[in-house]
Coordinates of C-alpha atoms in Angstrom, one line a residue:
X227 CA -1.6 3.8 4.6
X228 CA -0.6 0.4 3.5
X229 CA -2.2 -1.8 0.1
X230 CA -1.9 -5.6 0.2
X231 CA -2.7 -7.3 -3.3
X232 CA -4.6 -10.6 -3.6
X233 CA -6.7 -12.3 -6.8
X234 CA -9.8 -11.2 -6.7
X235 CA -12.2 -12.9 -4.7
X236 CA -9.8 -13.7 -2.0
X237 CA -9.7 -9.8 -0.7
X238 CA -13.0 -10.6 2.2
X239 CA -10.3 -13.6 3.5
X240 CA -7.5 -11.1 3.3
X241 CA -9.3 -8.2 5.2
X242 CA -10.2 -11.2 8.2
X243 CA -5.9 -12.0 7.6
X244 CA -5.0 -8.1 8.4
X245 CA -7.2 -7.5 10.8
X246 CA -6.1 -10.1 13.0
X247 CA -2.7 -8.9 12.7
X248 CA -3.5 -6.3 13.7
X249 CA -4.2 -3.7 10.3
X250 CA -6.7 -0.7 11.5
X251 CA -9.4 0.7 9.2
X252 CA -9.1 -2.2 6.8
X253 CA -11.0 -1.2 3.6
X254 CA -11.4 -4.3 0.7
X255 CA -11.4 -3.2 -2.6
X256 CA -11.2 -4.8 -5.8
X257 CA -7.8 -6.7 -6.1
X258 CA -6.8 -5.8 -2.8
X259 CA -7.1 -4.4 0.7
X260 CA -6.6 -1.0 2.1
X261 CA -5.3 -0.9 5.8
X262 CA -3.8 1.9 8.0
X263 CA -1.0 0.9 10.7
X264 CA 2.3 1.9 11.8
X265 CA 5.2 0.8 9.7
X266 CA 5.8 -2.4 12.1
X267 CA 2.1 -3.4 11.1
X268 CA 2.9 -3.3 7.3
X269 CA 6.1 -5.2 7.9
X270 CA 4.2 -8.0 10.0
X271 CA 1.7 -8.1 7.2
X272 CA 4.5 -8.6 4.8
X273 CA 6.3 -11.4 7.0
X274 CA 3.1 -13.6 8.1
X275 CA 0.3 -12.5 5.5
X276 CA -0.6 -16.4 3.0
X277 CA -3.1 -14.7 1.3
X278 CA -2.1 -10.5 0.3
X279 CA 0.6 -11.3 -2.9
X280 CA 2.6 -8.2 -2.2
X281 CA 2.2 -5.4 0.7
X282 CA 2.6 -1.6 -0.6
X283 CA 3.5 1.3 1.4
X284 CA 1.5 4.1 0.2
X285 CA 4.0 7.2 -0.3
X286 CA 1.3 9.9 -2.0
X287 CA -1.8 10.0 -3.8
X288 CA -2.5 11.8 -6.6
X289 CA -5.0 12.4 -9.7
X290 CA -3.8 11.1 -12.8
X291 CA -5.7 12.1 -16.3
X292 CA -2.2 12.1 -18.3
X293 CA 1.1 10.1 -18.7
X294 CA 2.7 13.8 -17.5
X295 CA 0.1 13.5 -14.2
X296 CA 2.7 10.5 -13.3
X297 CA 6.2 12.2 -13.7
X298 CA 4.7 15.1 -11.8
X299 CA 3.5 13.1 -9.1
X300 CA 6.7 11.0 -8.6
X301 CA 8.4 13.9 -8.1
X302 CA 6.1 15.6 -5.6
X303 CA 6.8 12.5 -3.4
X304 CA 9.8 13.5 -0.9
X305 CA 12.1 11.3 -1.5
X306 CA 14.9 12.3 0.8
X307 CA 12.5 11.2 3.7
X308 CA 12.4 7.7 2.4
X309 CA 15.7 6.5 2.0
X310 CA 19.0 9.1 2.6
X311 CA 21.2 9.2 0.5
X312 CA 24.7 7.1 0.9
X313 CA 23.1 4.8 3.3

């Protein structure tokens, strides 16, 4: 699952912009768009999105109530899968 920012009121423009490059399942939401894909579909809405301001890989979600709620969560996320280490 894949975010793309944009200023609010550009997200319906940005959800026509992903889907013709081919996003799946592309959800707008306030300050953004939501969009499944493979990771070559994030990277092409990276390389020829002009409206989303930045393209987010999402990694996890979890609930936050507390500042702790963050530390917990960033270390639930496996890491090692991301990027290995040395490289």
């Amino acid at each position: 699952m894949f975010f793309a920012s944009a200023p609010r009121g550009v997200e319906p423009v940005l959800e026509d912009e992903l889907r013709g490059l081919g996003a799946a399942s592309c959800r707008g939401a306030a300050g953004g768009v939501h969009f499944t894909g493979t990771l070559a579909d994030g990277l092409r809405a990276c390389l020829w999105s002009r409206t989303a301001s930045r393209v987010y890989l999402v990694l996890s979600r979890h609930r936050v109530e507390k500042s702790r709620d963050v530390y917990d969560a960033a270390r639930a996320v496996p890491w090692e899968e991301q990027a290995a280490p040395g490289a």
